[in-house]
PDB file of C-alpha atoms in Angstrom:
ATOM      1  CA  MET A  11     247.679  90.446 -15.450  1.00 88.00           C
ATOM      2  CA  SER A  12     248.518  89.428 -12.095  1.00 90.00           C
ATOM      3  CA  ARG A  13     247.685  87.582  -9.858  1.00 89.00           C
ATOM      4  CA  SER A  14     247.640  88.568  -5.291  1.00 90.00           C
ATOM      5  CA  ARG A  15     249.883  86.732  -3.419  1.00 86.00           C
ATOM      6  CA  GLN A  16     247.748  86.811  -0.419  1.00 89.00           C
ATOM      7  CA  ARG A  17     244.777  85.435  -2.200  1.00 88.00           C
ATOM      8  CA  LEU A  18     244.508  83.202  -4.762  1.00 85.00           C
ATOM      9  CA  VAL A  19     241.140  83.857  -6.798  1.00 89.00           C
ATOM     10  CA  ASP A  20     242.262  87.390  -6.325  1.00 93.00           C
ATOM     11  CA  ILE A  21     243.064  88.343 -10.265  1.00 93.00           C
ATOM     12  CA  ALA A  22     243.496  92.046 -11.415  1.00 95.00           C
ATOM     13  CA  SER A  23     243.586  92.293 -15.284  1.00 94.00           C
ATOM     14  CA  GLY A  24     244.706  95.466 -17.536  1.00 94.00           C
ATOM     15  CA  SER A  25     242.655  96.072 -20.839  1.00 94.00           C
ATOM     16  CA  CYS A  26     243.625  97.366 -24.205  1.00 92.00           C
ATOM     17  CA  ASP A  27     240.390  99.965 -23.854  1.00 93.00           C
ATOM     18  CA  GLY A  28     241.436 101.156 -20.755  1.00 94.00           C
ATOM     19  CA  GLU A  29     239.559  99.450 -18.783  1.00 95.00           C
ATOM     20  CA  VAL A  30     240.604  97.545 -14.615  1.00 95.00           C
ATOM     21  CA  ARG A  31     239.402  94.707 -13.243  1.00 94.00           C
ATOM     22  CA  ILE A  32     239.663  93.143  -9.920  1.00 94.00           C
ATOM     23  CA  TRP A  33     237.992  89.807 -10.899  1.00 93.00           C
ATOM     24  CA  ASP A  34     237.581  86.395  -8.782  1.00 91.00           C
ATOM     25  CA  LEU A  35     238.174  83.017  -9.555  1.00 87.00           C
ATOM     26  CA  ALA A  36     236.375  81.197  -7.035  1.00 88.00           C
ATOM     27  CA  HIS A  37     232.711  82.750  -8.869  1.00 89.00           C
ATOM     28  CA  GLY A  38     234.577  83.867 -11.605  1.00 87.00           C
ATOM     29  CA  VAL A  39     232.375  87.665 -12.343  1.00 90.00           C
ATOM     30  CA  ALA A  40     234.543  91.021 -11.485  1.00 90.00           C
ATOM     31  CA  LYS A  41     233.871  92.506  -8.047  1.00 90.00           C
ATOM     32  CA  TRP A  42     234.667  95.244  -9.685  1.00 92.00           C
ATOM     33  CA  HIS A  43     235.791  97.716 -12.331  1.00 90.00           C
ATOM     34  CA  ALA A  44     236.430 101.183 -13.802  1.00 92.00           C
ATOM     35  CA  LYS A  45     238.476 103.945 -16.356  1.00 93.00           C
ATOM     36  CA  GLY A  46     242.097 103.181 -15.724  1.00 93.00           C
ATOM     37  CA  HIS A  47     243.724 105.450 -18.231  1.00 96.00           C
ATOM     38  CA  SER A  48     243.841 106.692 -22.136  1.00 94.00           C
ATOM     39  CA  GLY A  49     244.375 103.686 -24.124  1.00 92.00           C
ATOM     40  CA  PHE A  50     246.044 100.448 -22.846  1.00 94.00           C
ATOM     41  CA  VAL A  51     247.018  99.689 -20.062  1.00 96.00           C
ATOM     42  CA  LYS A  52     250.763  97.892 -20.573  1.00 95.00           C
ATOM     43  CA  GLY A  53     251.016  96.344 -16.201  1.00 95.00           C
ATOM     44  CA  VAL A  54     249.042  94.975 -13.107  1.00 96.00           C
ATOM     45  CA  ALA A  55     250.627  94.070  -9.820  1.00 96.00           C
ATOM     46  CA  TRP A  56     249.708  93.584  -6.676  1.00 95.00           C
ATOM     47  CA  SER A  57     250.988  95.392  -4.170  1.00 94.00           C
ATOM     48  CA  HIS A  58     252.318  92.515  -0.764  1.00 92.00           C
ATOM     49  CA  ASP A  59     249.909  92.630   1.295  1.00 93.00           C
ATOM     50  CA  GLY A  60     247.277  92.241  -1.625  1.00 92.00           C
ATOM     51  CA  GLU A  61     244.947  95.233  -0.737  1.00 94.00           C
ATOM     52  CA  HIS A  62     245.764  97.878  -3.497  1.00 95.00           C
ATOM     53  CA  ILE A  63     246.739  97.116  -7.054  1.00 96.00           C
ATOM     54  CA  TRP A  64     248.583  99.465  -8.501  1.00 97.00           C
ATOM     55  CA  THR A  65     249.113 100.194 -12.707  1.00 97.00           C
ATOM     56  CA  CYS A  66     250.502 101.712 -15.264  1.00 96.00           C
ATOM     57  CA  GLY A  67     249.442 102.401 -19.884  1.00 95.00           C
ATOM     58  CA  ASP A  68     250.086 105.094 -22.549  1.00 93.00           C
ATOM     59  CA  ASP A  69     249.039 107.945 -20.177  1.00 95.00           C
ATOM     60  CA  LYS A  70     252.355 108.516 -18.743  1.00 95.00           C
ATOM     61  CA  LEU A  71     250.154 107.787 -15.401  1.00 96.00           C
ATOM     62  CA  ILE A  72     250.649 105.011 -12.157  1.00 97.00           C
ATOM     63  CA  LYS A  73     247.505 104.038 -10.442  1.00 97.00           C
ATOM     64  CA  MET A  74     246.823 102.557  -6.999  1.00 96.00           C
ATOM     65  CA  TRP A  75     243.626 100.814  -6.721  1.00 96.00           C
ATOM     66  CA  ASP A  76     241.795  99.641  -3.205  1.00 94.00           C
ATOM     67  CA  ARG A  77     240.852  96.189  -3.894  1.00 91.00           C
ATOM     68  CA  ASP A  78     237.692  96.497  -2.108  1.00 90.00           C
ATOM     69  CA  PRO A  79     236.761  99.953  -2.952  1.00 87.00           C
ATOM     70  CA  GLU A  80     233.930 101.831  -0.126  1.00 76.00           C
ATOM     71  CA  ASN A  81     231.880 102.546  -3.296  1.00 64.00           C
ATOM     72  CA  GLU A  82     232.312  99.583  -5.905  1.00 59.00           C
ATOM     73  CA  SER A  83     228.514  99.162  -7.141  1.00 58.00           C
ATOM     74  CA  GLU A  84     227.031  99.152 -10.781  1.00 59.00           C
ATOM     75  CA  ASP A  85     226.192 102.649 -10.403  1.00 60.00           C
ATOM     76  CA  SER A  86     228.656 104.458  -9.026  1.00 69.00           C
ATOM     77  CA  GLU A  87     232.365 105.633  -9.987  1.00 81.00           C
ATOM     78  CA  ILE A  88     235.674 103.504  -9.092  1.00 89.00           C
ATOM     79  CA  ALA A  89     238.895 106.337  -8.278  1.00 92.00           C
ATOM     80  CA  PRO A  90     242.407 105.169  -7.308  1.00 94.00           C
ATOM     81  CA  LEU A  91     243.741 105.618  -3.709  1.00 94.00           C
ATOM     82  CA  GLN A  92     247.029 107.453  -5.371  1.00 94.00           C
ATOM     83  CA  THR A  93     247.898 108.894  -8.619  1.00 95.00           C
ATOM     84  CA  ILE A  94     251.519 109.150 -10.303  1.00 95.00           C
ATOM     85  CA  LEU A  95     252.579 111.786 -13.467  1.00 94.00           C
ATOM     86  CA  GLY A  96     256.040 110.095 -15.547  1.00 93.00           C
ATOM     87  CA  GLN A  97     257.472 111.946 -17.922  1.00 91.00           C
ATOM     88  CA  HIS A  98     257.298 108.747 -20.458  1.00 92.00           C
ATOM     89  CA  ALA A  99     254.397 106.483 -21.503  1.00 94.00           C
ATOM     90  CA  PHE A 100     254.844 103.292 -18.886  1.00 95.00           C
ATOM     91  CA  LEU A 101     255.902  98.997 -19.907  1.00 94.00           C
ATOM     92  CA  GLY A 102     255.816  97.070 -17.314  1.00 95.00           C
ATOM     93  CA  ILE A 103     255.107  97.791 -13.999  1.00 96.00           C
ATOM     94  CA  ASP A 104     255.867  95.044 -10.707  1.00 95.00           C
ATOM     95  CA  HIS A 105     255.799  95.859  -6.621  1.00 94.00           C
ATOM     96  CA  HIS A 106     258.361  94.900  -4.175  1.00 93.00           C
ATOM     97  CA  TRP A 107     257.264  90.939  -2.921  1.00 91.00           C
ATOM     98  CA  LYS A 108     257.980  92.470   1.375  1.00 90.00           C
ATOM     99  CA  GLU A 109     258.431  96.870   0.607  1.00 90.00           C
ATOM    100  CA  PRO A 110     256.445  99.334  -0.365  1.00 91.00           C
ATOM    101  CA  LEU A 111     258.235 100.279  -3.257  1.00 93.00           C
ATOM    102  CA  VAL A 112     257.177  99.915  -7.511  1.00 95.00           C
ATOM    103  CA  ALA A 113     259.397  99.223 -10.056  1.00 95.00           C
ATOM    104  CA  SER A 114     257.562 100.749 -13.572  1.00 95.00           C
ATOM    105  CA  CYS A 115     259.230 100.329 -16.853  1.00 94.00           C
ATOM    106  CA  GLY A 116     259.596 102.291 -20.291  1.00 93.00           C
ATOM    107  CA  VAL A 117     262.447 104.547 -21.390  1.00 91.00           C
ATOM    108  CA  ASP A 118     264.483 103.872 -18.546  1.00 91.00           C
ATOM    109  CA  VAL A 119     263.245 101.918 -15.641  1.00 92.00           C
ATOM    110  CA  GLN A 120     262.379 103.786 -11.777  1.00 94.00           C
ATOM    111  CA  ILE A 121     261.466 102.917  -8.040  1.00 94.00           C
ATOM    112  CA  TRP A 122     258.496 104.538  -6.741  1.00 95.00           C
ATOM    113  CA  ASP A 123     258.101 105.211  -3.024  1.00 93.00           C
ATOM    114  CA  PRO A 124     254.656 105.726  -2.713  1.00 90.00           C
ATOM    115  CA  GLN A 125     255.242 108.192  -0.241  1.00 90.00           C
ATOM    116  CA  ARG A 126     257.144 110.413  -3.000  1.00 90.00           C
ATOM    117  CA  SER A 127     255.755 112.156  -7.064  1.00 87.00           C
ATOM    118  CA  ASP A 128     259.164 111.532  -7.753  1.00 92.00           C
ATOM    119  CA  PRO A 129     260.875 108.783  -8.102  1.00 94.00           C
ATOM    120  CA  VAL A 130     263.754 107.238  -6.104  1.00 93.00           C
ATOM    121  CA  HIS A 131     265.915 105.264  -7.855  1.00 92.00           C
ATOM    122  CA  THR A 132     266.241 105.604 -12.365  1.00 92.00           C
ATOM    123  CA  LEU A 133     267.897 102.760 -14.000  1.00 88.00           C
ATOM    124  CA  THR A 134     269.128 103.496 -17.214  1.00 84.00           C
ATOM    125  CA  TRP A 135     270.969 101.938 -20.290  1.00 72.00           C
ATOM    126  CA  GLY A 136     271.542 100.834 -24.015  1.00 71.00           C
ATOM    127  CA  SER A 137     268.123  99.860 -24.699  1.00 67.00           C
ATOM    128  CA  GLU A 138     265.524 101.525 -26.961  1.00 77.00           C
ATOM    129  CA  SER A 139     263.180 100.805 -23.672  1.00 86.00           C
ATOM    130  CA  VAL A 140     262.594  99.012 -21.072  1.00 88.00           C
ATOM    131  CA  SER A 141     259.245  96.454 -22.037  1.00 88.00           C
ATOM    132  CA  CYS A 142     258.974  94.344 -18.896  1.00 89.00           C
ATOM    133  CA  VAL A 143     260.095  94.340 -14.760  1.00 90.00           C
ATOM    134  CA  ARG A 144     259.854  92.205 -11.939  1.00 90.00           C
ATOM    135  CA  PHE A 145     261.392  92.045  -7.561  1.00 90.00           C
ATOM    136  CA  ASN A 146     263.138  88.666  -6.806  1.00 86.00           C
ATOM    137  CA  PRO A 147     261.202  87.156  -4.663  1.00 82.00           C
ATOM    138  CA  VAL A 148     264.576  85.342  -3.131  1.00 76.00           C
ATOM    139  CA  GLN A 149     266.873  87.839  -2.833  1.00 62.00           C
ATOM    140  CA  ILE A 150     265.816  91.472  -1.589  1.00 54.00           C
ATOM    141  CA  PRO A 151     268.280  93.505  -3.417  1.00 51.00           C
ATOM    142  CA  PRO A 152     267.273  92.853  -7.392  1.00 47.00           C
ATOM    143  CA  LEU A 153     264.935  93.723 -10.248  1.00 57.00           C
ATOM    144  CA  PRO A 154     265.949  91.863 -13.823  1.00 53.00           C
ATOM    145  CA  PRO A 155     263.962  93.778 -16.309  1.00 57.00           C
ATOM    146  CA  ALA A 156     263.837  93.025 -19.806  1.00 59.00           C
ATOM    147  CA  SER A 157     264.737  95.205 -23.009  1.00 58.00           C
ATOM    148  CA  SER A 158     263.873  95.240 -25.801  1.00 58.00           C
ATOM    149  CA  THR A 159     266.955  93.761 -27.130  1.00 55.00           C
ATOM    150  CA  ARG A 160     266.193  90.514 -25.379  1.00 52.00           C
ATOM    151  CA  ASP A 161     268.916  90.706 -22.020  1.00 55.00           C
ATOM    152  CA  ALA A 162     267.764  90.841 -18.536  1.00 54.00           C
ATOM    153  CA  VAL A 163     269.440  92.690 -16.960  1.00 54.00           C
ATOM    154  CA  SER A 164     270.580  92.852 -13.576  1.00 56.00           C
ATOM    155  CA  GLY A 165     269.972  95.859 -10.812  1.00 57.00           C
ATOM    156  CA  THR A 166     269.228  97.230  -7.182  1.00 52.00           C
ATOM    157  CA  ASP A 167     266.895  98.588  -6.451  1.00 51.00           C
ATOM    158  CA  ARG A 168     268.835 101.159  -3.767  1.00 47.00           C
ATOM    159  CA  ALA A 169     272.076 100.924  -6.139  1.00 43.00           C
ATOM    160  CA  PRO A 170     274.000 101.161  -3.741  1.00 35.00           C
ATOM    161  CA  HIS A 171     277.454 100.569  -6.498  1.00 36.00           C
ATOM    162  CA  ALA A 172     276.356 101.182  -9.864  1.00 39.00           C
ATOM    163  CA  PRO A 173     278.541 103.370 -12.230  1.00 35.00           C
ATOM    164  CA  ARG A 174     277.075 106.552 -13.983  1.00 39.00           C
ATOM    165  CA  ARG A 175     277.439 107.422 -16.743  1.00 39.00           C
ATOM    166  CA  SER A 176     279.731 110.725 -17.927  1.00 34.00           C
ATOM    167  CA  GLY A 177     276.635 113.754 -18.055  1.00 37.00           C
ATOM    168  CA  SER A 178     274.037 112.414 -15.718  1.00 38.00           C
ATOM    169  CA  SER A 179     272.534 112.883 -12.800  1.00 39.00           C
ATOM    170  CA  SER A 180     272.876 111.688  -9.614  1.00 36.00           C
ATOM    171  CA  HIS A 181     269.331 109.089  -9.199  1.00 43.00           C
ATOM    172  CA  GLN A 182     270.238 107.854 -12.496  1.00 46.00           C
ATOM    173  CA  GLN A 183     271.631 104.474 -11.807  1.00 48.00           C
ATOM    174  CA  HIS A 184     272.768 101.655 -14.786  1.00 45.00           C
ATOM    175  CA  PRO A 185     271.897  98.407 -14.226  1.00 48.00           C
ATOM    176  CA  THR A 186     275.136  95.807 -11.987  1.00 46.00           C
ATOM    177  CA  GLY A 187     275.693  93.814 -15.307  1.00 47.00           C
ATOM    178  CA  SER A 188     273.240  92.021 -17.604  1.00 43.00           C
ATOM    179  CA  PHE A 189     273.209  88.508 -19.263  1.00 41.00           C
ATOM    180  CA  PRO A 190     270.613  87.195 -22.315  1.00 42.00           C
ATOM    181  CA  VAL A 191     267.522  84.949 -21.665  1.00 40.00           C
ATOM    182  CA  GLU A 192     265.398  83.629 -24.171  1.00 38.00           C
ATOM    183  CA  ARG A 193     261.896  84.112 -24.006  1.00 43.00           C
ATOM    184  CA  GLN A 194     259.439  81.053 -22.336  1.00 44.00           C
ATOM    185  CA  ALA A 195     256.543  79.450 -22.654  1.00 39.00           C
ATOM    186  CA  LEU A 196     254.822  79.994 -19.082  1.00 43.00           C
ATOM    187  CA  ASN A 197     251.465  77.728 -19.901  1.00 49.00           C
ATOM    188  CA  THR A 198     249.967  78.695 -15.787  1.00 48.00           C
ATOM    189  CA  THR A 199     249.586  81.752 -17.507  1.00 51.00           C
ATOM    190  CA  ALA A 200     248.707  81.502 -20.578  1.00 55.00           C
ATOM    191  CA  LEU A 201     245.614  79.616 -19.079  1.00 56.00           C
ATOM    192  CA  LEU A 202     245.122  82.098 -16.370  1.00 56.00           C
ATOM    193  CA  ALA A 203     245.022  84.621 -19.521  1.00 58.00           C
ATOM    194  CA  ARG A 204     242.911  83.023 -21.168  1.00 65.00           C
ATOM    195  CA  THR A 205     240.697  82.251 -18.706  1.00 63.00           C
ATOM    196  CA  VAL A 206     240.256  86.465 -18.434  1.00 60.00           C
ATOM    197  CA  ARG A 207     240.103  87.476 -21.678  1.00 66.00           C
ATOM    198  CA  ARG A 208     237.462  85.224 -21.873  1.00 70.00           C
ATOM    199  CA  LEU A 209     235.951  86.083 -18.367  1.00 68.00           C
ATOM    200  CA  HIS A 210     236.199  89.951 -20.446  1.00 66.00           C
ATOM    201  CA  SER A 211     234.117  88.971 -23.274  1.00 71.00           C
ATOM    202  CA  GLU A 212     231.433  87.777 -21.504  1.00 69.00           C
ATOM    203  CA  ALA A 213     231.092  90.419 -19.151  1.00 69.00           C
ATOM    204  CA  THR A 214     231.150  92.886 -22.425  1.00 67.00           C
ATOM    205  CA  SER A 215     228.930  91.127 -23.652  1.00 70.00           C
ATOM    206  CA  LYS A 216     226.937  91.443 -21.017  1.00 66.00           C
ATOM    207  CA  GLN A 217     227.080  95.129 -20.616  1.00 63.00           C
ATOM    208  CA  SER A 218     226.680  95.886 -24.156  1.00 61.00           C
ATOM    209  CA  GLN A 219     222.902  94.019 -24.400  1.00 64.00           C
ATOM    210  CA  PRO A 220     220.124  96.210 -24.220  1.00 64.00           C
ATOM    211  CA  PRO A 221     218.179  95.780 -21.651  1.00 60.00           C
TER     212      PRO A 221
END
């Protein structure tokens, strides 16, 4: 689930059945929904201008969607504007606060330029997997991912001075430092998540009812 940085009433969500939805919280309704991925939707992020959302999933795909697609009627199928195929399943995604850059995580952390089909940077280290990645909204270069070892690692989207492990390719970079963090309860996010789950459950129930 992700809230738009430009329109606070816009919420994007992804579910375990692969469905992607954009919600209007002011009216408590879904603006549109689409079958986005095969399997779980693992991450949802808004673009910095609030005009698009990015999703990723178990199917090794990253997709970009229009906030206001031309064919958003109930009978029409919403199609993504762009699809990127990765090498591994994705566990999370985030969009840069000012620039057209996307960060994804899973086996490693990758920085994507929407104009290219290959990542511009790949960050790797010794954890089994990276479950969450976020761009730092205050300082432009660093982005802290959270790994399965409960570490938050400070990297950089351009990685100018990060050392490379011997035998790794030139585009694979290591984060510049790491520090342990504890999981914190985010009351606002939890409340929004419960609201979206309730709305999603109500919408699904209405669709399953016979006419």
